[in-house]
C-alpha cells in the first residue's frame, strides 16, 4: 500500500498542496482528476520522489519513504510515465524498453506490448527515442516501457494528453493489462471520461482533495461542480 499522509507543499511561499491524504491499495486503479493547475503533477512528483513535501510523509507498506529519491523508489517498484517524457539521442525504442538489455524480456513480449500501444514492432522497434518521434508516439513508448517493467505502482501523468482519439480505448487496454499483472495504477487526468475507467478517484482542486470514492460518484460530482467553479479554466 502506498500512502500520502498530511502532505503539504509550498513553493516560494505559495501553498500548492494542502494536507493531502491518499491511499493506493494493491492491484486497484485510481485516478487523480482535476483542472489545470490543481496540483496533480505535484502530487505525482512527490509520490515518485522527484519533489520532497514541505511537510507530511509518503508511506510504502507502512514504511516512511519520504527521504528516498526517484531511483531508490523505482527499485521498490514505483514507476512513472511523465507528462512530458524525455527524448534520448542514439537509443532505439527496443533498447529503451529493455533498459539497455538489463530487463530480460523476450522479443515476443516486446512485440506484443508495442502492438498493444499502437506501435507496430516492424515500424518502431528500431527507431530512435529522439526528436524524430512525435509527442504522441513518445508517450506510447513510455506506456509500453511501464507495461514491460510491471512495477508495483505505475503513476501515469496525463497519459491521454497528446494522443489522438484512440486514447480512451488505449487507456482501457493498458488498465486491463496492469490489472492482470497486479500493478496498482495511479492515473492523472483532467478528462472525466478517462477517470471513469479506474476503480476509484480523487478529485483535486486548488491543492485540496474535494471528493474521493468510486470513480463514478466522483465524476458525477466533478461534472456538477467543476465547470461552474472559478478555478476551472474551461
Ligand atoms: P496540474 O498538474 O494539476 O496541472 P501542477 O501540480 O503542475 O498542476 O501545478 C500546481 C500549481 O503549482 C500550479 O498553480 C502551478 O503553476 C504551480 N507550480 C508548479 N510548479 C511550480 C514551480 N516550479 N514554481 C512555481 N509554481 C509552480
Ligand atoms: Mg500536470
Coordinates of N, CA and C and ligand atoms in Angstrom, one line a residue:
X1 N 0.8 -1.2 0.0 CA 0.0 0.0 0.0 C 0.9 1.3 0.0
X2 N 0.5 2.2 -0.8 CA 1.2 3.5 -0.9 C 0.3 4.6 -0.4
X3 N 0.9 5.4 0.5 CA 0.0 6.4 1.1 C 0.7 7.8 1.1
X4 N -0.1 8.8 1.0 CA 0.4 10.2 1.3 C -0.3 10.5 2.6
X5 N 0.5 11.0 3.6 CA -0.1 11.3 4.9 C 0.1 12.8 5.2
X6 N -0.9 13.6 5.2 CA -0.8 15.0 5.5 C 0.2 15.7 4.7
X7 N 0.3 15.5 3.4 CA 1.3 16.1 2.6 C 1.0 17.5 2.2
X8 N 1.9 18.4 2.5 CA 1.8 19.8 2.1 C 3.0 20.1 1.3
X9 N 2.7 21.1 0.3 CA 3.9 21.5 -0.5 C 3.7 23.0 -0.8
X10 N 4.8 23.7 -0.5 CA 4.8 25.1 -0.8 C 6.0 25.5 -1.7
X11 N 5.8 26.4 -2.5 CA 7.0 26.9 -3.3 C 7.0 28.4 -3.3
X12 N 8.1 29.0 -3.0 CA 8.2 30.5 -2.9 C 7.1 31.1 -2.1
X13 N 6.9 30.4 -1.0 CA 5.9 31.0 0.0 C 4.5 30.7 -0.4
X14 N 4.3 30.1 -1.6 CA 2.9 29.8 -2.0 C 2.5 28.4 -1.8
X15 N 1.4 28.1 -1.1 CA 1.0 26.8 -0.8 C 0.3 26.2 -2.0
X16 N 1.0 25.1 -2.5 CA 0.5 24.4 -3.7 C -0.4 23.2 -3.3
X17 N 0.0 22.5 -2.3 CA -0.8 21.4 -1.8 C -1.1 21.6 -0.3
X18 N -2.4 21.3 0.1 CA -2.9 21.5 1.5 C -3.2 20.1 2.0
X19 N -2.5 19.6 3.0 CA -2.9 18.4 3.7 C -3.5 17.3 2.9
X20 N -2.7 16.8 2.0 CA -3.2 15.7 1.1 C -3.1 14.3 1.8
X21 N -4.2 13.6 1.9 CA -4.2 12.2 2.3 C -4.7 11.3 1.2
X22 N -3.9 10.4 0.8 CA -4.3 9.5 -0.2 C -3.9 8.1 0.1
X23 N -4.6 7.1 -0.3 CA -4.2 5.7 -0.1 C -4.4 4.9 -1.4
X24 N -3.4 4.2 -1.8 CA -3.4 3.4 -3.0 C -3.2 1.9 -2.7
X25 N -4.3 1.2 -2.8 CA -4.2 -0.3 -2.4 C -3.7 -1.1 -3.6
X26 N -3.1 -2.2 -3.2 CA -2.6 -3.2 -4.1 C -3.6 -3.6 -5.2
X27 N -3.1 -3.5 -6.4 CA -3.9 -4.1 -7.5 C -5.1 -3.3 -8.0
X28 N -5.4 -2.1 -7.3 CA -6.5 -1.3 -7.7 C -6.1 -0.2 -8.7
X29 N -7.0 0.4 -9.3 CA -6.7 1.6 -10.2 C -7.4 2.8 -9.7
X30 N -6.6 3.9 -9.7 CA -7.1 5.2 -9.1 C -6.9 6.3 -10.2
X31 N -7.8 7.2 -10.2 CA -7.4 8.4 -10.9 C -7.3 9.6 -10.0
X32 N -6.5 10.5 -10.4 CA -6.5 11.8 -9.7 C -6.9 12.8 -10.8
X33 N -8.2 13.3 -10.5 CA -8.9 14.1 -11.5 C -8.9 15.6 -11.0
X34 N -8.7 16.5 -11.9 CA -8.8 17.9 -11.6 C -8.4 18.8 -12.7
X35 N -8.7 20.1 -12.6 CA -8.4 21.0 -13.7 C -6.9 21.3 -13.8
X36 N -6.5 22.1 -14.8 CA -5.1 22.5 -14.9 C -4.8 23.3 -13.6
X37 N -3.6 23.1 -13.1 CA -3.1 23.8 -12.0 C -3.6 23.3 -10.7
X38 N -4.3 22.2 -10.6 CA -4.9 21.7 -9.4 C -3.9 21.2 -8.4
X39 N -2.7 20.8 -9.0 CA -1.7 20.2 -8.1 C -1.4 18.7 -8.4
X40 N -2.0 18.2 -9.5 CA -1.9 16.8 -9.8 C -0.5 16.4 -10.0
X41 N 0.2 17.1 -10.9 CA 1.6 16.7 -11.2 C 2.5 16.8 -10.0
X42 N 2.2 17.8 -9.2 CA 3.0 18.0 -7.9 C 2.8 16.8 -7.0
X43 N 1.6 16.3 -6.9 CA 1.3 15.0 -6.2 C 2.1 13.9 -6.8
X44 N 2.1 13.8 -8.1 CA 2.8 12.7 -8.8 C 4.3 12.7 -8.5
X45 N 4.8 13.9 -8.5 CA 6.3 14.1 -8.3 C 6.7 13.8 -6.9
X46 N 5.8 14.1 -6.0 CA 6.0 13.7 -4.6 C 5.9 12.2 -4.4
X47 N 5.0 11.6 -5.0 CA 4.9 10.1 -4.9 C 6.1 9.4 -5.5
X48 N 6.6 10.0 -6.6 CA 7.8 9.4 -7.2 C 9.1 9.8 -6.6
X49 N 9.1 10.8 -5.7 CA 10.4 11.2 -5.1 C 11.1 12.3 -5.8
X50 N 10.5 12.9 -6.8 CA 11.2 14.0 -7.5 C 11.1 15.3 -6.7
X51 N 10.1 15.4 -5.9 CA 9.9 16.5 -5.0 C 9.7 16.0 -3.6
X52 N 10.3 16.8 -2.7 CA 10.1 16.4 -1.2 C 8.9 17.3 -0.7
X53 N 8.0 16.7 0.0 CA 6.9 17.6 0.5 C 7.5 18.5 1.6
X54 N 6.8 19.7 1.7 CA 7.2 20.6 2.8 C 7.0 20.0 4.1
X55 N 5.9 19.3 4.3 CA 5.6 18.5 5.5 C 4.8 17.3 5.1
X56 N 4.7 16.4 6.0 CA 3.9 15.2 5.7 C 4.8 14.0 5.2
X57 N 4.2 12.9 5.0 CA 5.0 11.7 4.6 C 4.4 10.9 3.5
X58 N 5.4 10.2 2.8 CA 5.0 9.2 1.8 C 5.3 7.8 2.5
X59 N 4.3 7.0 2.5 CA 4.5 5.7 3.2 C 4.3 4.6 2.2
X60 N 5.2 3.6 2.2 CA 5.1 2.4 1.3 C 5.1 1.2 2.3
X61 N 4.0 0.5 2.2 CA 3.8 -0.6 3.2 C 4.0 -0.2 4.6
X62 N 3.6 1.0 4.9 CA 3.8 1.5 6.3 C 5.2 2.1 6.6
X63 N 6.1 1.9 5.7 CA 7.5 2.5 5.9 C 7.6 3.9 5.3
X64 N 8.2 4.8 6.1 CA 8.4 6.1 5.6 C 9.4 6.2 4.5
X65 N 9.0 6.5 3.3 CA 10.0 6.6 2.2 C 10.2 8.0 1.7
X66 N 9.7 9.0 2.5 CA 9.7 10.4 2.1 C 11.1 10.8 1.7
X67 N 12.1 10.3 2.3 CA 13.5 10.7 2.1 C 14.2 10.0 0.9
X68 N 13.5 9.0 0.3 CA 14.1 8.3 -0.8 C 13.9 9.0 -2.2
X69 N 15.0 9.0 -3.0 CA 14.9 9.6 -4.3 C 14.2 8.8 -5.4
X70 N 14.2 9.3 -6.6 CA 13.5 8.6 -7.7 C 14.0 7.2 -7.9
X71 N 15.4 7.1 -8.0 CA 16.0 5.8 -8.2 C 15.7 4.8 -7.1
X72 N 15.8 5.2 -5.9 CA 15.5 4.3 -4.8 C 14.0 3.9 -4.8
X73 N 13.2 4.8 -5.1 CA 11.7 4.4 -5.2 C 11.5 3.5 -6.4
X74 N 12.2 3.7 -7.5 CA 12.0 2.8 -8.6 C 12.4 1.4 -8.2
X75 N 13.5 1.3 -7.5 CA 13.9 0.0 -7.0 C 12.9 -0.7 -6.2
X76 N 12.1 0.1 -5.5 CA 11.0 -0.5 -4.7 C 9.7 -0.7 -5.5
X77 N 9.7 -0.4 -6.7 CA 8.6 -0.8 -7.6 C 7.6 0.4 -7.9
X78 N 8.1 1.6 -7.7 CA 7.3 2.7 -8.1 C 7.8 3.3 -9.3
X79 N 7.0 3.4 -10.4 CA 7.5 3.9 -11.7 C 6.5 5.0 -12.2
X80 N 7.0 5.8 -13.1 CA 6.1 6.9 -13.5 C 6.3 7.1 -15.0
X81 N 5.2 7.4 -15.7 CA 5.2 7.9 -17.1 C 5.0 9.4 -17.0
X82 N 6.0 10.2 -17.3 CA 5.9 11.6 -17.1 C 5.0 12.3 -18.1
X83 N 4.5 13.4 -17.7 CA 3.6 14.2 -18.6 C 4.3 14.5 -19.9
X84 N 5.5 14.9 -19.7 CA 6.3 15.3 -20.9 C 7.6 14.4 -20.9
X85 N 7.5 13.2 -21.5 CA 8.6 12.2 -21.4 C 9.8 12.8 -22.2
X86 N 11.0 12.5 -21.6 CA 12.2 13.0 -22.3 C 12.5 12.2 -23.5
X87 N 13.4 12.8 -24.4 CA 13.8 12.0 -25.6 C 15.3 11.8 -25.4
X88 N 15.8 10.7 -26.0 CA 17.2 10.4 -25.9 C 17.8 10.1 -27.3
X89 N 18.8 10.8 -27.6 CA 19.5 10.6 -28.9 C 20.3 9.3 -28.9
X90 N 20.2 8.5 -30.0 CA 21.1 7.3 -30.1 C 20.6 6.1 -29.4
X91 N 19.4 6.2 -28.8 CA 18.8 5.0 -28.1 C 17.6 4.5 -28.9
X92 N 17.6 3.2 -29.3 CA 16.5 2.7 -30.0 C 15.3 2.4 -29.1
X93 N 14.1 2.4 -29.6 CA 12.9 2.0 -28.8 C 13.2 0.7 -28.1
X94 N 13.7 -0.3 -28.9 CA 13.9 -1.6 -28.3 C 14.9 -1.6 -27.1
X95 N 16.0 -0.8 -27.3 CA 16.9 -0.7 -26.2 C 16.4 0.1 -25.0
X96 N 15.6 1.1 -25.3 CA 14.9 1.8 -24.2 C 14.0 0.9 -23.4
X97 N 13.2 0.1 -24.1 CA 12.2 -0.8 -23.5 C 12.9 -1.8 -22.6
X98 N 14.1 -2.3 -23.0 CA 14.8 -3.3 -22.3 C 15.8 -2.8 -21.3
X99 N 15.7 -1.4 -21.1 CA 16.7 -0.8 -20.2 C 18.1 -1.1 -20.7
X100 N 18.4 -1.1 -22.0 CA 19.7 -1.4 -22.5 C 20.1 -2.8 -22.3
X101 N 19.1 -3.7 -22.3 CA 19.3 -5.2 -22.1 C 19.2 -5.7 -20.7
X102 N 19.1 -4.7 -19.8 CA 19.0 -5.2 -18.3 C 17.7 -5.9 -18.0
X103 N 16.7 -5.5 -18.7 CA 15.4 -6.2 -18.5 C 15.3 -7.4 -19.4
X104 N 15.2 -8.6 -18.8 CA 15.2 -9.8 -19.6 C 13.8 -10.1 -20.0
X105 N 13.5 -9.7 -21.2 CA 12.2 -10.0 -21.8 C 12.4 -10.5 -23.2
X106 N 11.4 -11.4 -23.5 CA 11.5 -12.0 -24.9 C 11.1 -11.0 -25.9
X107 N 11.5 -11.3 -27.1 CA 11.1 -10.5 -28.3 C 9.6 -10.5 -28.5
X108 N 9.0 -11.6 -28.2 CA 7.6 -11.7 -28.4 C 6.8 -10.7 -27.5
X109 N 7.3 -10.6 -26.3 CA 6.6 -9.7 -25.4 C 6.8 -8.3 -25.8
X110 N 8.0 -7.9 -26.2 CA 8.2 -6.6 -26.7 C 7.3 -6.3 -27.9
X111 N 7.2 -7.2 -28.8 CA 6.3 -7.1 -30.0 C 4.9 -6.9 -29.5
X112 N 4.4 -7.7 -28.6 CA 3.0 -7.7 -28.2 C 2.7 -6.4 -27.5
X113 N 3.6 -5.9 -26.7 CA 3.3 -4.6 -25.9 C 3.4 -3.4 -26.9
X114 N 4.3 -3.5 -27.8 CA 4.4 -2.3 -28.8 C 3.1 -2.3 -29.6
X115 N 2.6 -3.5 -30.0 CA 1.4 -3.5 -30.8 C 0.2 -3.0 -30.0
X116 N 0.2 -3.4 -28.7 CA -0.8 -3.0 -27.8 C -1.0 -1.5 -27.6
X117 N 0.2 -0.8 -27.6 CA 0.1 0.7 -27.5 C 0.0 1.3 -28.9
X118 N -0.2 0.5 -30.0 CA -0.4 1.1 -31.3 C 0.8 1.4 -32.1
X119 N 2.0 0.8 -31.7 CA 3.2 1.0 -32.5 C 3.7 -0.4 -33.0
X120 N 3.4 -0.6 -34.3 CA 3.8 -1.9 -34.9 C 5.3 -2.1 -34.8
X121 N 5.7 -3.3 -34.3 CA 7.1 -3.7 -34.0 C 8.0 -3.3 -35.2
X122 N 7.6 -3.8 -36.4 CA 8.5 -3.6 -37.5 C 8.8 -2.1 -37.8
X123 N 7.8 -1.3 -37.5 CA 8.0 0.1 -37.8 C 8.7 0.9 -36.7
X124 N 8.6 0.4 -35.5 CA 9.1 1.2 -34.4 C 10.2 0.7 -33.5
X125 N 10.4 -0.6 -33.5 CA 11.4 -1.2 -32.5 C 12.8 -0.6 -32.8
X126 N 13.1 -0.3 -34.0 CA 14.5 0.1 -34.3 C 14.6 1.6 -34.6
X127 N 13.5 2.3 -34.3 CA 13.5 3.8 -34.4 C 14.3 4.4 -33.2
X128 N 14.7 5.6 -33.2 CA 15.4 6.2 -32.1 C 14.4 7.0 -31.2
X129 N 14.6 7.0 -29.9 CA 13.7 7.7 -29.0 C 14.2 9.1 -28.9
X130 N 14.2 9.8 -30.1 CA 14.7 11.2 -30.2 C 13.6 12.0 -30.8
X131 N 14.0 13.2 -31.3 CA 13.0 14.1 -31.8 C 12.3 13.6 -33.0
X132 N 12.7 12.6 -33.6 CA 12.0 12.0 -34.8 C 10.7 11.4 -34.4
X133 N 10.6 11.1 -33.1 CA 9.3 10.5 -32.7 C 8.4 11.7 -32.3
X134 N 7.1 11.6 -32.7 CA 6.1 12.6 -32.3 C 5.8 12.5 -30.8
X135 N 5.3 13.6 -30.3 CA 4.9 13.6 -28.9 C 4.0 12.4 -28.5
X136 N 3.0 12.1 -29.4 CA 2.1 11.0 -29.1 C 2.8 9.7 -29.2
X137 N 3.7 9.5 -30.1 CA 4.5 8.2 -30.3 C 5.4 8.1 -29.0
X138 N 6.0 9.2 -28.6 CA 6.9 9.1 -27.4 C 6.1 8.7 -26.2
X139 N 4.9 9.2 -26.1 CA 4.1 8.8 -24.9 C 3.7 7.3 -25.0
X140 N 3.4 6.8 -26.2 CA 3.1 5.4 -26.3 C 4.3 4.5 -26.0
X141 N 5.5 5.0 -26.3 CA 6.7 4.2 -26.0 C 6.8 4.2 -24.4
X142 N 6.5 5.3 -23.8 CA 6.6 5.4 -22.3 C 5.7 4.4 -21.7
X143 N 4.5 4.4 -22.2 CA 3.5 3.4 -21.7 C 3.9 2.0 -21.9
X144 N 4.5 1.7 -23.0 CA 5.0 0.4 -23.3 C 6.1 0.0 -22.3
X145 N 6.9 1.0 -22.0 CA 8.0 0.7 -21.1 C 7.5 0.3 -19.7
X146 N 6.5 1.0 -19.3 CA 5.9 0.6 -17.9 C 5.2 -0.7 -18.0
X147 N 4.6 -1.0 -19.1 CA 3.9 -2.3 -19.2 C 4.9 -3.5 -19.2
X148 N 6.1 -3.3 -19.7 CA 7.1 -4.3 -19.7 C 7.8 -4.4 -18.3
X149 N 7.9 -3.3 -17.7 CA 8.5 -3.2 -16.4 C 7.7 -3.9 -15.3
X150 N 6.3 -3.8 -15.5 CA 5.4 -4.4 -14.5 C 5.7 -3.9 -13.0
X151 N 5.7 -2.6 -12.8 CA 6.1 -2.2 -11.4 C 4.9 -2.5 -10.5
X152 N 5.2 -2.3 -9.2 CA 4.1 -2.5 -8.2 C 3.1 -1.3 -8.4
X153 N 3.7 -0.1 -8.6 CA 2.9 1.1 -8.7 C 3.2 1.8 -10.0
X154 N 2.3 2.1 -10.9 CA 2.5 2.8 -12.1 C 1.8 4.2 -12.0
X155 N 2.5 5.2 -12.0 CA 1.9 6.6 -12.0 C 2.0 7.1 -13.4
X156 N 0.8 7.4 -13.9 CA 0.7 7.9 -15.3 C 0.2 9.3 -15.3
X157 N 1.1 10.2 -15.6 CA 0.7 11.7 -15.6 C 0.1 12.1 -16.9
X158 N -1.2 12.2 -17.0 CA -1.9 12.6 -18.2 C -1.5 11.8 -19.4
X159 N -1.7 10.4 -19.3 CA -1.3 9.5 -20.4 C -2.0 9.8 -21.7
X160 N -3.2 10.4 -21.6 CA -4.0 10.6 -22.8 C -3.7 11.9 -23.5
X161 N -2.9 12.8 -22.8 CA -2.7 14.1 -23.5 C -1.7 13.9 -24.6
X162 N -2.0 14.6 -25.7 CA -1.1 14.4 -26.9 C -1.4 13.2 -27.7
X163 N -2.3 12.4 -27.2 CA -2.7 11.2 -28.0 C -4.0 11.6 -28.8
X164 N -4.2 10.8 -29.9 CA -5.4 11.1 -30.7 C -6.6 10.5 -30.1
X165 N -7.7 10.4 -30.9 CA -9.0 10.0 -30.4 C -9.0 8.5 -29.9
X166 N -8.0 7.8 -30.3 CA -8.0 6.4 -29.8 C -7.5 6.3 -28.4
X167 N -7.2 7.4 -27.8 CA -6.6 7.4 -26.4 C -7.5 6.7 -25.4
X168 N -8.8 6.9 -25.4 CA -9.7 6.3 -24.5 C -9.6 4.8 -24.5
X169 N -9.6 4.2 -25.7 CA -9.5 2.8 -25.8 C -8.2 2.3 -25.4
X170 N -7.1 3.0 -25.7 CA -5.8 2.6 -25.3 C -5.6 2.6 -23.8
X171 N -6.2 3.6 -23.1 CA -6.1 3.6 -21.7 C -6.8 2.4 -21.1
X172 N -8.0 2.0 -21.7 CA -8.7 0.9 -21.2 C -7.8 -0.4 -21.3
X173 N -7.2 -0.5 -22.5 CA -6.4 -1.7 -22.7 C -5.2 -1.8 -21.7
X174 N -4.6 -0.6 -21.5 CA -3.5 -0.5 -20.6 C -3.9 -0.8 -19.1
X175 N -5.0 -0.3 -18.7 CA -5.5 -0.6 -17.3 C -5.8 -2.0 -17.2
X176 N -6.3 -2.6 -18.2 CA -6.6 -4.1 -18.1 C -5.4 -4.9 -18.0
X177 N -4.4 -4.5 -18.7 CA -3.1 -5.3 -18.7 C -2.4 -5.1 -17.3
X178 N -2.4 -3.9 -16.8 CA -1.8 -3.6 -15.5 C -2.6 -4.4 -14.4
X179 N -3.9 -4.5 -14.5 CA -4.7 -5.2 -13.6 C -4.3 -6.7 -13.5
X180 N -4.1 -7.2 -14.7 CA -3.7 -8.6 -14.8 C -2.4 -8.9 -14.2
X181 N -1.5 -7.9 -14.2 CA -0.2 -8.3 -13.6 C -0.1 -7.7 -12.2
X182 N -1.2 -7.2 -11.6 CA -1.3 -6.8 -10.2 C -0.7 -5.4 -9.9
X183 N -0.4 -4.7 -11.0 CA 0.1 -3.3 -10.8 C -1.0 -2.4 -10.3
X184 N -0.7 -1.6 -9.3 CA -1.6 -0.5 -8.9 C -1.4 0.7 -9.8
X185 N -2.5 1.2 -10.4 CA -2.3 2.3 -11.3 C -2.8 3.6 -10.7
X186 N -2.0 4.6 -10.8 CA -2.4 6.0 -10.3 C -2.4 6.9 -11.6
X187 N -3.6 7.2 -12.1 CA -3.7 7.8 -13.4 C -4.1 9.2 -13.2
X188 N -3.3 10.2 -13.7 CA -3.7 11.6 -13.5 C -4.3 12.1 -14.8
X189 N -5.4 12.8 -14.7 CA -6.1 13.3 -15.9 C -7.0 14.5 -15.6
X190 N -7.3 15.3 -16.6 CA -8.3 16.3 -16.4 C -9.6 15.9 -17.2
X191 N -9.6 14.7 -17.8 CA -10.7 14.2 -18.5 C -11.6 13.2 -17.7
X192 N -12.8 13.6 -17.4 CA -13.6 12.7 -16.6 C -13.9 11.4 -17.2
X193 N -13.9 11.4 -18.6 CA -14.2 10.1 -19.3 C -13.0 9.1 -19.0
X194 N -11.8 9.6 -18.9 CA -10.7 8.8 -18.6 C -10.7 8.3 -17.1
X195 N -11.1 9.2 -16.2 CA -11.2 8.9 -14.8 C -12.2 7.8 -14.6
X196 N -13.3 7.7 -15.4 CA -14.3 6.7 -15.2 C -13.8 5.3 -15.4
X197 N -12.6 5.2 -16.1 CA -12.1 3.9 -16.4 C -11.3 3.2 -15.2
X198 N -11.1 4.0 -14.2 CA -10.4 3.5 -13.0 C -11.4 3.1 -11.9
X199 N -11.0 2.3 -10.9 CA -11.9 1.9 -9.9 C -12.3 3.0 -8.9
X200 N -11.3 3.8 -8.5 CA -11.5 4.9 -7.5 C -10.9 6.2 -8.1
X201 N -11.4 7.3 -7.5 CA -10.9 8.6 -8.0 C -10.7 9.5 -6.8
X202 N -9.8 10.4 -7.0 CA -9.7 11.6 -6.1 C -9.9 12.8 -7.0
X203 N -10.8 13.7 -6.6 CA -11.0 14.9 -7.3 C -10.2 16.0 -6.6
X204 N -9.2 16.5 -7.2 CA -8.3 17.5 -6.6 C -8.5 18.9 -7.3
X205 N -8.6 19.9 -6.5 CA -8.7 21.3 -7.0 C -8.1 22.2 -6.0
X206 N -7.4 23.2 -6.5 CA -6.8 24.2 -5.7 C -5.9 23.6 -4.6
X207 N -5.2 22.4 -4.9 CA -4.3 21.8 -4.0 C -5.0 21.1 -2.9
X208 N -6.3 20.8 -3.0 CA -7.0 20.1 -1.9 C -7.8 18.9 -2.6
X209 N -8.1 17.9 -1.8 CA -9.0 16.8 -2.2 C -10.4 17.3 -2.0
X210 N -11.1 17.4 -3.0 CA -12.5 17.9 -2.9 C -13.4 16.7 -2.7
X211 N -13.1 15.6 -3.3 CA -14.0 14.4 -3.2 C -13.2 13.2 -3.5
X212 N -13.5 12.1 -2.9 CA -12.9 10.8 -3.2 C -13.9 9.7 -3.1
X213 N -13.7 8.6 -3.8 CA -14.6 7.5 -3.7 C -14.6 6.7 -5.0
X214 N -15.7 6.0 -5.3 CA -15.8 5.2 -6.5 C -15.7 6.2 -7.7
X215 N -15.1 5.9 -8.8 CA -14.9 6.8 -9.9 C -16.2 7.4 -10.3
X216 N -17.2 6.6 -10.5 CA -18.5 7.1 -11.0 C -19.0 8.2 -10.1
X217 N -19.0 8.0 -8.8 CA -19.5 9.0 -7.9 C -18.7 10.3 -7.9
X218 N -17.4 10.2 -8.0 CA -16.5 11.3 -8.0 C -16.7 12.1 -9.3
X219 N -16.8 11.4 -10.4 CA -17.0 12.0 -11.7 C -18.4 12.7 -11.8
X220 N -19.4 12.1 -11.2 CA -20.7 12.8 -11.2 C -20.6 14.1 -10.4
X221 N -19.9 14.1 -9.3 CA -19.7 15.3 -8.5 C -18.9 16.4 -9.3
X222 N -17.8 15.9 -9.9 CA -17.0 16.7 -10.7 C -17.8 17.4 -11.8
X223 N -18.6 16.7 -12.5 CA -19.4 17.2 -13.6 C -20.4 18.3 -13.1
X224 N -20.9 18.1 -11.9 CA -21.9 19.0 -11.3 C -21.2 20.3 -10.8
X225 N -20.0 20.2 -10.3 CA -19.4 21.3 -9.6 C -18.2 22.0 -10.4
X226 N -17.4 21.2 -11.1 CA -16.2 21.7 -11.6 C -16.3 22.8 -12.6
X227 N -17.2 22.6 -13.6 CA -17.3 23.6 -14.7 C -17.8 24.9 -14.2
X228 N -18.5 25.0 -13.1 CA -19.0 26.2 -12.6 C -18.1 27.0 -11.7
X229 N -17.0 26.3 -11.4 CA -16.1 26.8 -10.3 C -15.1 27.8 -10.9
X230 N -14.7 28.8 -10.2 CA -13.8 29.8 -10.7 C -12.4 29.3 -10.9
X231 N -12.0 28.2 -10.3 CA -10.7 27.6 -10.6 C -10.6 27.1 -12.0
X232 N -11.7 26.6 -12.5 CA -11.7 25.9 -13.8 C -11.4 26.9 -14.9
X233 N -10.5 26.4 -15.8 CA -10.1 27.3 -16.9 C -11.0 27.1 -18.1
X234 N -12.0 26.2 -18.0 CA -13.0 26.0 -19.1 C -12.4 25.0 -20.1
Ligands
LIG1 P1 -1.6 20.2 -12.5 O1 -0.7 19.0 -12.8 O2 -2.8 19.8 -11.8 O3 -2.0 20.9 -13.7 P2 0.7 21.2 -11.1 O4 0.9 20.3 -10.0 O5 1.6 21.1 -12.2 O6 -0.8 21.2 -11.6 O7 0.8 22.7 -10.5 C1 0.1 23.1 -9.4 C2 0.3 24.6 -9.1 O8 1.6 24.8 -8.7 C3 0.1 25.5 -10.4 O9 -0.5 26.7 -9.9 C4 1.5 25.7 -10.9 O10 1.5 26.9 -11.5 C5 2.3 25.7 -9.6 N1 3.7 25.3 -9.8 C6 4.1 24.1 -10.2 N2 5.4 24.0 -10.3 C7 5.8 25.2 -10.0 C8 7.1 25.8 -9.9 N3 8.2 25.2 -10.2 N4 7.2 27.1 -9.5 C9 6.1 27.8 -9.2 N5 4.9 27.3 -9.2 C10 4.7 26.0 -9.6
LIG2 MG1 0.1 18.3 -14.6

